[in-house]
Amino acid sequence: MYASTVRSLLVRGMLAGLIAGLFAFAVAYTVGEPAVDGSIAVEEAQAAQEAHAGHGGAAPAEADEASGDAAGEEEELVSRPVQSTAGLATGVLVYGVALGGMASLAFSFVLGRVGRFSPRATAALMAAAAFTTVYLVPFLKYPATPPAVGNPDTIGKRTTLFFLMILLSVLLGIAAVIIGRRLAPRMGNWNATLAAGAGFIAVVAVAFVFLPANDDAVKPGFPAALLWEFRVASLAVQAVLWTVFGVVFGVLAQRLLAPRTVGAEATSGQGSPVLG
């Protein structure tokens, strides 16, 4: 019976993730893609200036030939219009489905273990906690950057630091929940939640201080307004994704786990319905 319920929640979680992915794709396409196009245009302009400076002493024909060879070497396998439409949609939807599946399994574990919340409320709280620990906290330390604006030699280092921050944030979030539950009998639920939340913020702040910064994540001279626009769009995509998932999955889980009963159990002896 338990396995069947988990399987049903998994299917509903993936469906909710797919729906959330559709909303996230709409935000990414309308809000995020203009910033990506702008960053690519800045990169191409800078590359053209560097190429012109590098061939300043060469004959015009030689410079044009060299520029053509460089353009041929950097020719994209997938065109930019395809990347910004079909490619973006595929990536976001697959990510949403995978996220929904993992989140539904986590929901199956935490339901009833973090308090006497309904399935809908548990889904909302879990989505909020996941958004905070998986994206918001790492984003505050290592914010998103447009493609090809940083030092390519440090991509591996920057990626490692970002995932390290995700792991640390998730572990600290789990520790905060455990500590809050243990403090609740002595301090009460509200005070225990405040204490655990304050401890989480304090430890995260210490991690922010001691973890290295990504000083070379953005090239000097990159437009600050364009960088801000891209980062706000990235944050909006994740916020929409988790919000829609929490709402949709909460409704689906509520219908599965707390269905309204009709019949002998939902009627009185005189046949009138019992409202519950």
PDB file of C-alpha atoms in Angstrom:
ATOM      1  CA  MET A   1       0.000   0.000   0.000  1.00  0.00           C
ATOM      2  CA  TYR A   2       2.793   2.418   0.909  1.00  0.00           C
ATOM      3  CA  ALA A   3       4.697   1.642  -2.287  1.00  0.00           C
ATOM      4  CA  SER A   4       1.565   2.251  -4.339  1.00  0.00           C
ATOM      5  CA  THR A   5       1.053   5.633  -2.668  1.00  0.00           C
ATOM      6  CA  VAL A   6       4.661   6.647  -3.277  1.00  0.00           C
ATOM      7  CA  ARG A   7       4.355   5.618  -6.914  1.00  0.00           C
ATOM      8  CA  SER A   8       1.186   7.684  -7.276  1.00  0.00           C
ATOM      9  CA  LEU A   9       2.882  10.679  -5.662  1.00  0.00           C
ATOM     10  CA  LEU A  10       5.854  10.234  -7.985  1.00  0.00           C
ATOM     11  CA  VAL A  11       3.607  10.375 -11.060  1.00  0.00           C
ATOM     12  CA  ARG A  12       1.805  13.439  -9.733  1.00  0.00           C
ATOM     13  CA  GLY A  13       5.093  15.083  -8.843  1.00  0.00           C
ATOM     14  CA  MET A  14       6.435  14.614 -12.357  1.00  0.00           C
ATOM     15  CA  LEU A  15       3.172  15.968 -13.800  1.00  0.00           C
ATOM     16  CA  ALA A  16       3.346  18.983 -11.496  1.00  0.00           C
ATOM     17  CA  GLY A  17       6.985  19.461 -12.490  1.00  0.00           C
ATOM     18  CA  LEU A  18       6.002  19.405 -16.161  1.00  0.00           C
ATOM     19  CA  ILE A  19       3.337  22.062 -15.596  1.00  0.00           C
ATOM     20  CA  ALA A  20       5.758  24.143 -13.550  1.00  0.00           C
ATOM     21  CA  GLY A  21       8.309  23.766 -16.337  1.00  0.00           C
ATOM     22  CA  LEU A  22       5.844  25.220 -18.844  1.00  0.00           C
ATOM     23  CA  PHE A  23       5.376  28.322 -16.711  1.00  0.00           C
ATOM     24  CA  ALA A  24       9.123  28.586 -16.110  1.00  0.00           C
ATOM     25  CA  PHE A  25       9.797  28.309 -19.844  1.00  0.00           C
ATOM     26  CA  ALA A  26       7.374  31.163 -20.509  1.00  0.00           C
ATOM     27  CA  VAL A  27       9.242  33.366 -18.019  1.00  0.00           C
ATOM     28  CA  ALA A  28      12.659  32.287 -19.288  1.00  0.00           C
ATOM     29  CA  TYR A  29      11.726  33.007 -22.897  1.00  0.00           C
ATOM     30  CA  THR A  30      10.046  36.362 -22.335  1.00  0.00           C
ATOM     31  CA  VAL A  31      12.294  37.725 -19.565  1.00  0.00           C
ATOM     32  CA  GLY A  32      15.546  35.790 -19.705  1.00  0.00           C
ATOM     33  CA  GLU A  33      16.265  35.393 -23.414  1.00  0.00           C
ATOM     34  CA  PRO A  34      16.573  39.139 -24.154  1.00  0.00           C
ATOM     35  CA  ALA A  35      19.311  39.353 -21.524  1.00  0.00           C
ATOM     36  CA  VAL A  36      21.061  36.317 -23.029  1.00  0.00           C
ATOM     37  CA  ASP A  37      20.893  37.860 -26.506  1.00  0.00           C
ATOM     38  CA  GLY A  38      22.296  41.088 -25.117  1.00  0.00           C
ATOM     39  CA  SER A  39      25.199  39.308 -23.422  1.00  0.00           C
ATOM     40  CA  ILE A  40      26.001  37.415 -26.628  1.00  0.00           C
ATOM     41  CA  ALA A  41      25.993  40.686 -28.560  1.00  0.00           C
ATOM     42  CA  VAL A  42      28.403  42.212 -26.026  1.00  0.00           C
ATOM     43  CA  GLU A  43      30.680  39.174 -26.278  1.00  0.00           C
ATOM     44  CA  GLU A  44      30.695  39.296 -30.082  1.00  0.00           C
ATOM     45  CA  ALA A  45      31.471  43.009 -30.047  1.00  0.00           C
ATOM     46  CA  GLN A  46      34.373  42.474 -27.656  1.00  0.00           C
ATOM     47  CA  ALA A  47      35.676  39.561 -29.750  1.00  0.00           C
ATOM     48  CA  ALA A  48      35.508  41.683 -32.895  1.00  0.00           C
ATOM     49  CA  GLN A  49      37.459  44.473 -31.198  1.00  0.00           C
ATOM     50  CA  GLU A  50      40.110  42.032 -29.999  1.00  0.00           C
ATOM     51  CA  ALA A  51      40.387  40.487 -33.472  1.00  0.00           C
ATOM     52  CA  HIS A  52      40.681  43.916 -35.060  1.00  0.00           C
ATOM     53  CA  ALA A  53      43.377  44.921 -32.588  1.00  0.00           C
ATOM     54  CA  GLY A  54      45.224  41.649 -33.124  1.00  0.00           C
ATOM     55  CA  HIS A  55      45.266  42.134 -36.921  1.00  0.00           C
ATOM     56  CA  GLY A  56      45.856  45.846 -36.851  1.00  0.00           C
ATOM     57  CA  GLY A  57      49.135  45.599 -38.724  1.00  0.00           C
ATOM     58  CA  ALA A  58      47.976  43.027 -41.272  1.00  0.00           C
ATOM     59  CA  ALA A  59      46.666  43.713 -44.734  1.00  0.00           C
ATOM     60  CA  PRO A  60      42.865  44.063 -44.989  1.00  0.00           C
ATOM     61  CA  ALA A  61      42.543  40.868 -47.037  1.00  0.00           C
ATOM     62  CA  GLU A  62      44.598  38.919 -44.537  1.00  0.00           C
ATOM     63  CA  ALA A  63      42.597  40.316 -41.634  1.00  0.00           C
ATOM     64  CA  ASP A  64      39.291  39.428 -43.317  1.00  0.00           C
ATOM     65  CA  GLU A  65      40.561  35.929 -44.062  1.00  0.00           C
ATOM     66  CA  ALA A  66      41.678  35.441 -40.474  1.00  0.00           C
ATOM     67  CA  SER A  67      38.329  36.707 -39.166  1.00  0.00           C
ATOM     68  CA  GLY A  68      36.514  34.329 -41.494  1.00  0.00           C
ATOM     69  CA  ASP A  69      38.591  31.387 -40.311  1.00  0.00           C
ATOM     70  CA  ALA A  70      37.888  32.279 -36.679  1.00  0.00           C
ATOM     71  CA  ALA A  71      34.177  32.581 -37.367  1.00  0.00           C
ATOM     72  CA  GLY A  72      34.198  29.203 -39.074  1.00  0.00           C
ATOM     73  CA  GLU A  73      35.943  27.592 -36.139  1.00  0.00           C
ATOM     74  CA  GLU A  74      33.370  29.032 -33.713  1.00  0.00           C
ATOM     75  CA  GLU A  75      30.319  28.241 -35.851  1.00  0.00           C
ATOM     76  CA  GLU A  76      27.514  26.931 -33.644  1.00  0.00           C
ATOM     77  CA  LEU A  77      26.245  23.412 -34.163  1.00  0.00           C
ATOM     78  CA  VAL A  78      22.743  24.571 -33.177  1.00  0.00           C
ATOM     79  CA  SER A  79      21.479  27.948 -34.307  1.00  0.00           C
ATOM     80  CA  ARG A  80      20.620  30.596 -31.765  1.00  0.00           C
ATOM     81  CA  PRO A  81      16.872  30.631 -32.659  1.00  0.00           C
ATOM     82  CA  VAL A  82      16.689  26.885 -32.009  1.00  0.00           C
ATOM     83  CA  GLN A  83      18.606  27.267 -28.749  1.00  0.00           C
ATOM     84  CA  SER A  84      16.231  29.969 -27.495  1.00  0.00           C
ATOM     85  CA  THR A  85      13.050  28.051 -28.365  1.00  0.00           C
ATOM     86  CA  ALA A  86      13.126  24.278 -28.735  1.00  0.00           C
ATOM     87  CA  GLY A  87      16.392  23.885 -26.856  1.00  0.00           C
ATOM     88  CA  LEU A  88      15.289  26.079 -23.970  1.00  0.00           C
ATOM     89  CA  ALA A  89      11.891  24.392 -23.768  1.00  0.00           C
ATOM     90  CA  THR A  90      13.418  20.915 -23.748  1.00  0.00           C
ATOM     91  CA  GLY A  91      15.920  21.794 -21.060  1.00  0.00           C
ATOM     92  CA  VAL A  92      13.424  23.528 -18.778  1.00  0.00           C
ATOM     93  CA  LEU A  93      10.732  20.847 -19.161  1.00  0.00           C
ATOM     94  CA  VAL A  94      13.136  17.965 -18.542  1.00  0.00           C
ATOM     95  CA  TYR A  95      14.496  19.828 -15.519  1.00  0.00           C
ATOM     96  CA  GLY A  96      10.957  20.409 -14.242  1.00  0.00           C
ATOM     97  CA  VAL A  97       9.963  16.749 -14.591  1.00  0.00           C
ATOM     98  CA  ALA A  98      13.156  15.561 -12.869  1.00  0.00           C
ATOM     99  CA  LEU A  99      12.707  18.136 -10.116  1.00  0.00           C
ATOM    100  CA  GLY A 100       9.097  17.079  -9.641  1.00  0.00           C
ATOM    101  CA  GLY A 101      10.032  13.429  -9.320  1.00  0.00           C
ATOM    102  CA  MET A 102      12.728  14.069  -6.715  1.00  0.00           C
ATOM    103  CA  ALA A 103      10.582  16.542  -4.807  1.00  0.00           C
ATOM    104  CA  SER A 104       7.676  14.083  -4.667  1.00  0.00           C
ATOM    105  CA  LEU A 105       9.928  11.443  -3.132  1.00  0.00           C
ATOM    106  CA  ALA A 106      11.143  13.965  -0.571  1.00  0.00           C
ATOM    107  CA  PHE A 107       7.504  14.853   0.118  1.00  0.00           C
ATOM    108  CA  SER A 108       6.720  11.190   0.756  1.00  0.00           C
ATOM    109  CA  PHE A 109       9.422  11.145   3.423  1.00  0.00           C
ATOM    110  CA  VAL A 110       8.665  14.427   5.207  1.00  0.00           C
ATOM    111  CA  LEU A 111       4.866  14.167   5.214  1.00  0.00           C
ATOM    112  CA  GLY A 112       3.802  13.857   8.841  1.00  0.00           C
ATOM    113  CA  ARG A 113       7.363  14.185  10.124  1.00  0.00           C
ATOM    114  CA  VAL A 114       7.623  17.973  10.201  1.00  0.00           C
ATOM    115  CA  GLY A 115       4.325  18.728  11.890  1.00  0.00           C
ATOM    116  CA  ARG A 116       0.607  18.168  11.619  1.00  0.00           C
ATOM    117  CA  PHE A 117       0.249  19.818   8.231  1.00  0.00           C
ATOM    118  CA  SER A 118      -2.099  18.824   5.445  1.00  0.00           C
ATOM    119  CA  PRO A 119      -0.585  17.454   2.226  1.00  0.00           C
ATOM    120  CA  ARG A 120      -1.235  20.805   0.514  1.00  0.00           C
ATOM    121  CA  ALA A 121       0.504  22.773   3.263  1.00  0.00           C
ATOM    122  CA  THR A 122       3.379  20.292   3.406  1.00  0.00           C
ATOM    123  CA  ALA A 123       3.918  20.624  -0.345  1.00  0.00           C
ATOM    124  CA  ALA A 124       3.951  24.425  -0.091  1.00  0.00           C
ATOM    125  CA  LEU A 125       6.415  24.402   2.812  1.00  0.00           C
ATOM    126  CA  MET A 126       8.647  21.866   1.079  1.00  0.00           C
ATOM    127  CA  ALA A 127       8.678  23.878  -2.155  1.00  0.00           C
ATOM    128  CA  ALA A 128       9.567  27.058  -0.254  1.00  0.00           C
ATOM    129  CA  ALA A 129      12.337  25.285   1.657  1.00  0.00           C
ATOM    130  CA  ALA A 130      13.697  23.676  -1.510  1.00  0.00           C
ATOM    131  CA  PHE A 131      13.737  26.990  -3.388  1.00  0.00           C
ATOM    132  CA  THR A 132      15.557  28.632  -0.482  1.00  0.00           C
ATOM    133  CA  THR A 133      18.199  25.973   0.084  1.00  0.00           C
ATOM    134  CA  VAL A 134      18.718  24.665  -3.443  1.00  0.00           C
ATOM    135  CA  TYR A 135      18.697  27.975  -5.301  1.00  0.00           C
ATOM    136  CA  LEU A 136      18.274  31.192  -3.308  1.00  0.00           C
ATOM    137  CA  VAL A 137      21.096  30.719  -0.785  1.00  0.00           C
ATOM    138  CA  PRO A 138      23.652  29.534  -3.393  1.00  0.00           C
ATOM    139  CA  PHE A 139      22.466  32.334  -5.706  1.00  0.00           C
ATOM    140  CA  LEU A 140      23.182  34.963  -3.069  1.00  0.00           C
ATOM    141  CA  LYS A 141      26.781  33.755  -2.777  1.00  0.00           C
ATOM    142  CA  TYR A 142      27.396  32.804  -6.413  1.00  0.00           C
ATOM    143  CA  PRO A 143      24.806  34.646  -8.539  1.00  0.00           C
ATOM    144  CA  ALA A 144      24.062  33.505 -12.067  1.00  0.00           C
ATOM    145  CA  THR A 145      26.019  35.029 -14.925  1.00  0.00           C
ATOM    146  CA  PRO A 146      25.179  35.206 -18.639  1.00  0.00           C
ATOM    147  CA  PRO A 147      26.931  32.723 -20.937  1.00  0.00           C
ATOM    148  CA  ALA A 148      30.515  33.396 -22.020  1.00  0.00           C
ATOM    149  CA  VAL A 149      31.088  36.506 -19.880  1.00  0.00           C
ATOM    150  CA  GLY A 150      33.516  34.995 -17.393  1.00  0.00           C
ATOM    151  CA  ASN A 151      37.004  33.559 -17.532  1.00  0.00           C
ATOM    152  CA  PRO A 152      36.705  30.203 -19.357  1.00  0.00           C
ATOM    153  CA  ASP A 153      39.735  28.871 -17.464  1.00  0.00           C
ATOM    154  CA  THR A 154      37.844  28.974 -14.150  1.00  0.00           C
ATOM    155  CA  ILE A 155      34.545  27.411 -15.206  1.00  0.00           C
ATOM    156  CA  GLY A 156      35.366  24.166 -13.418  1.00  0.00           C
ATOM    157  CA  LYS A 157      36.283  25.964 -10.210  1.00  0.00           C
ATOM    158  CA  ARG A 158      33.177  28.147 -10.285  1.00  0.00           C
ATOM    159  CA  THR A 159      30.918  25.160 -10.957  1.00  0.00           C
ATOM    160  CA  THR A 160      32.466  23.225  -8.078  1.00  0.00           C
ATOM    161  CA  LEU A 161      31.991  26.134  -5.679  1.00  0.00           C
ATOM    162  CA  PHE A 162      28.361  26.556  -6.715  1.00  0.00           C
ATOM    163  CA  PHE A 163      27.481  22.895  -6.158  1.00  0.00           C
ATOM    164  CA  LEU A 164      29.417  22.911  -2.901  1.00  0.00           C
ATOM    165  CA  MET A 165      27.261  25.816  -1.772  1.00  0.00           C
ATOM    166  CA  ILE A 166      24.110  23.904  -2.756  1.00  0.00           C
ATOM    167  CA  LEU A 167      25.215  20.850  -0.776  1.00  0.00           C
ATOM    168  CA  LEU A 168      26.119  22.954   2.250  1.00  0.00           C
ATOM    169  CA  SER A 169      22.840  24.865   2.112  1.00  0.00           C
ATOM    170  CA  VAL A 170      20.740  21.696   1.872  1.00  0.00           C
ATOM    171  CA  LEU A 171      22.598  20.036   4.752  1.00  0.00           C
ATOM    172  CA  LEU A 172      22.216  23.138   6.896  1.00  0.00           C
ATOM    173  CA  GLY A 173      18.529  23.285   6.052  1.00  0.00           C
ATOM    174  CA  ILE A 174      18.038  19.659   7.120  1.00  0.00           C
ATOM    175  CA  ALA A 175      19.986  20.332  10.323  1.00  0.00           C
ATOM    176  CA  ALA A 176      17.792  23.364  11.045  1.00  0.00           C
ATOM    177  CA  VAL A 177      14.639  21.254  10.712  1.00  0.00           C
ATOM    178  CA  ILE A 178      16.013  18.559  13.032  1.00  0.00           C
ATOM    179  CA  ILE A 179      17.111  21.115  15.629  1.00  0.00           C
ATOM    180  CA  GLY A 180      13.773  22.905  15.422  1.00  0.00           C
ATOM    181  CA  ARG A 181      11.893  19.671  16.082  1.00  0.00           C
ATOM    182  CA  ARG A 182      14.071  18.873  19.094  1.00  0.00           C
ATOM    183  CA  LEU A 183      13.657  22.357  20.541  1.00  0.00           C
ATOM    184  CA  ALA A 184       9.886  22.428  20.028  1.00  0.00           C
ATOM    185  CA  PRO A 185       8.903  20.482  23.193  1.00  0.00           C
ATOM    186  CA  ARG A 186      10.831  22.954  25.382  1.00  0.00           C
ATOM    187  CA  MET A 187      10.413  26.226  23.494  1.00  0.00           C
ATOM    188  CA  GLY A 188       7.183  25.763  21.595  1.00  0.00           C
ATOM    189  CA  ASN A 189       6.823  25.454  17.846  1.00  0.00           C
ATOM    190  CA  TRP A 190       7.039  29.177  17.065  1.00  0.00           C
ATOM    191  CA  ASN A 191      10.109  29.920  19.202  1.00  0.00           C
ATOM    192  CA  ALA A 192      11.827  26.729  18.072  1.00  0.00           C
ATOM    193  CA  THR A 193      11.246  27.664  14.421  1.00  0.00           C
ATOM    194  CA  LEU A 194      12.657  31.145  14.980  1.00  0.00           C
ATOM    195  CA  ALA A 195      15.707  29.752  16.795  1.00  0.00           C
ATOM    196  CA  ALA A 196      16.404  27.149  14.108  1.00  0.00           C
ATOM    197  CA  GLY A 197      15.934  29.724  11.346  1.00  0.00           C
ATOM    198  CA  ALA A 198      18.280  32.183  13.070  1.00  0.00           C
ATOM    199  CA  GLY A 199      20.893  29.457  13.449  1.00  0.00           C
ATOM    200  CA  PHE A 200      20.583  28.580   9.757  1.00  0.00           C
ATOM    201  CA  ILE A 201      21.076  32.210   8.727  1.00  0.00           C
ATOM    202  CA  ALA A 202      24.046  32.626  11.065  1.00  0.00           C
ATOM    203  CA  VAL A 203      25.891  29.553   9.790  1.00  0.00           C
ATOM    204  CA  VAL A 204      25.154  30.464   6.166  1.00  0.00           C
ATOM    205  CA  ALA A 205      26.553  33.942   6.809  1.00  0.00           C
ATOM    206  CA  VAL A 206      29.764  32.399   8.163  1.00  0.00           C
ATOM    207  CA  ALA A 207      29.998  30.189   5.069  1.00  0.00           C
ATOM    208  CA  PHE A 208      29.569  33.251   2.851  1.00  0.00           C
ATOM    209  CA  VAL A 209      32.527  34.894   4.576  1.00  0.00           C
ATOM    210  CA  PHE A 210      34.940  31.959   4.371  1.00  0.00           C
ATOM    211  CA  LEU A 211      34.072  30.471   0.976  1.00  0.00           C
ATOM    212  CA  PRO A 212      36.045  32.056  -1.894  1.00  0.00           C
ATOM    213  CA  ALA A 213      34.330  34.558  -4.154  1.00  0.00           C
ATOM    214  CA  ASN A 214      33.978  34.344  -7.930  1.00  0.00           C
ATOM    215  CA  ASP A 215      35.961  37.469  -8.714  1.00  0.00           C
ATOM    216  CA  ASP A 216      36.491  36.454 -12.341  1.00  0.00           C
ATOM    217  CA  ALA A 217      32.910  35.335 -13.042  1.00  0.00           C
ATOM    218  CA  VAL A 218      32.244  38.487 -15.082  1.00  0.00           C
ATOM    219  CA  LYS A 219      34.640  40.150 -17.496  1.00  0.00           C
ATOM    220  CA  PRO A 220      35.607  43.765 -16.741  1.00  0.00           C
ATOM    221  CA  GLY A 221      33.521  46.231 -18.670  1.00  0.00           C
ATOM    222  CA  PHE A 222      30.425  44.028 -18.974  1.00  0.00           C
ATOM    223  CA  PRO A 223      27.302  46.235 -18.693  1.00  0.00           C
ATOM    224  CA  ALA A 224      26.041  46.207 -15.114  1.00  0.00           C
ATOM    225  CA  ALA A 225      22.416  46.784 -16.156  1.00  0.00           C
ATOM    226  CA  LEU A 226      22.469  43.771 -18.470  1.00  0.00           C
ATOM    227  CA  LEU A 227      24.045  41.619 -15.757  1.00  0.00           C
ATOM    228  CA  TRP A 228      21.377  42.702 -13.274  1.00  0.00           C
ATOM    229  CA  GLU A 229      18.618  41.970 -15.795  1.00  0.00           C
ATOM    230  CA  PHE A 230      19.941  38.461 -16.392  1.00  0.00           C
ATOM    231  CA  ARG A 231      20.231  37.696 -12.682  1.00  0.00           C
ATOM    232  CA  VAL A 232      16.729  38.938 -11.911  1.00  0.00           C
ATOM    233  CA  ALA A 233      15.398  36.814 -14.774  1.00  0.00           C
ATOM    234  CA  SER A 234      17.227  33.742 -13.478  1.00  0.00           C
ATOM    235  CA  LEU A 235      15.784  34.282 -10.008  1.00  0.00           C
ATOM    236  CA  ALA A 236      12.292  34.793 -11.449  1.00  0.00           C
ATOM    237  CA  VAL A 237      12.458  31.541 -13.431  1.00  0.00           C
ATOM    238  CA  GLN A 238      13.330  29.518 -10.348  1.00  0.00           C
ATOM    239  CA  ALA A 239      10.760  31.308  -8.184  1.00  0.00           C
ATOM    240  CA  VAL A 240       7.992  30.609 -10.708  1.00  0.00           C
ATOM    241  CA  LEU A 241       9.109  27.011 -11.122  1.00  0.00           C
ATOM    242  CA  TRP A 242       9.013  26.217  -7.401  1.00  0.00           C
ATOM    243  CA  THR A 243       5.864  28.240  -6.714  1.00  0.00           C
ATOM    244  CA  VAL A 244       3.834  26.579  -9.456  1.00  0.00           C
ATOM    245  CA  PHE A 245       5.160  23.172  -8.478  1.00  0.00           C
ATOM    246  CA  GLY A 246       4.249  23.693  -4.816  1.00  0.00           C
ATOM    247  CA  VAL A 247       0.712  24.796  -5.678  1.00  0.00           C
ATOM    248  CA  VAL A 248      -0.031  22.147  -8.325  1.00  0.00           C
ATOM    249  CA  PHE A 249       1.569  19.257  -6.484  1.00  0.00           C
ATOM    250  CA  GLY A 250      -0.126  20.324  -3.262  1.00  0.00           C
ATOM    251  CA  VAL A 251      -3.540  20.115  -4.912  1.00  0.00           C
ATOM    252  CA  LEU A 252      -2.775  16.737  -6.513  1.00  0.00           C
ATOM    253  CA  ALA A 253      -1.344  15.297  -3.289  1.00  0.00           C
ATOM    254  CA  GLN A 254      -4.303  16.584  -1.271  1.00  0.00           C
ATOM    255  CA  ARG A 255      -6.750  14.879  -3.606  1.00  0.00           C
ATOM    256  CA  LEU A 256      -4.807  11.634  -3.427  1.00  0.00           C
ATOM    257  CA  LEU A 257      -4.145  11.487   0.293  1.00  0.00           C
ATOM    258  CA  ALA A 258      -7.217  13.203   1.710  1.00  0.00           C
ATOM    259  CA  PRO A 259     -10.126  12.349  -0.600  1.00  0.00           C
ATOM    260  CA  ARG A 260     -13.641  13.275   0.349  1.00  0.00           C
ATOM    261  CA  THR A 261     -15.621  10.208   1.271  1.00  0.00           C
ATOM    262  CA  VAL A 262     -19.167   9.743   0.092  1.00  0.00           C
ATOM    263  CA  GLY A 263     -21.526   7.036   1.150  1.00  0.00           C
ATOM    264  CA  ALA A 264     -22.146   5.316   4.432  1.00  0.00           C
ATOM    265  CA  GLU A 265     -19.168   7.015   6.101  1.00  0.00           C
ATOM    266  CA  ALA A 266     -20.222  10.445   4.852  1.00  0.00           C
ATOM    267  CA  THR A 267     -23.907  10.258   5.684  1.00  0.00           C
ATOM    268  CA  SER A 268     -25.853  10.242   8.892  1.00  0.00           C
ATOM    269  CA  GLY A 269     -28.393   7.636   9.854  1.00  0.00           C
ATOM    270  CA  GLN A 270     -31.169   9.732   8.309  1.00  0.00           C
ATOM    271  CA  GLY A 271     -29.332   9.894   5.000  1.00  0.00           C
ATOM    272  CA  SER A 272     -28.300  13.552   5.283  1.00  0.00           C
ATOM    273  CA  PRO A 273     -24.708  14.237   4.290  1.00  0.00           C
ATOM    274  CA  VAL A 274     -22.075  14.875   6.922  1.00  0.00           C
ATOM    275  CA  LEU A 275     -19.881  17.872   6.028  1.00  0.00           C
ATOM    276  CA  GLY A 276     -16.304  17.490   6.996  1.00  0.00           C
TER     277      GLY A 276
END
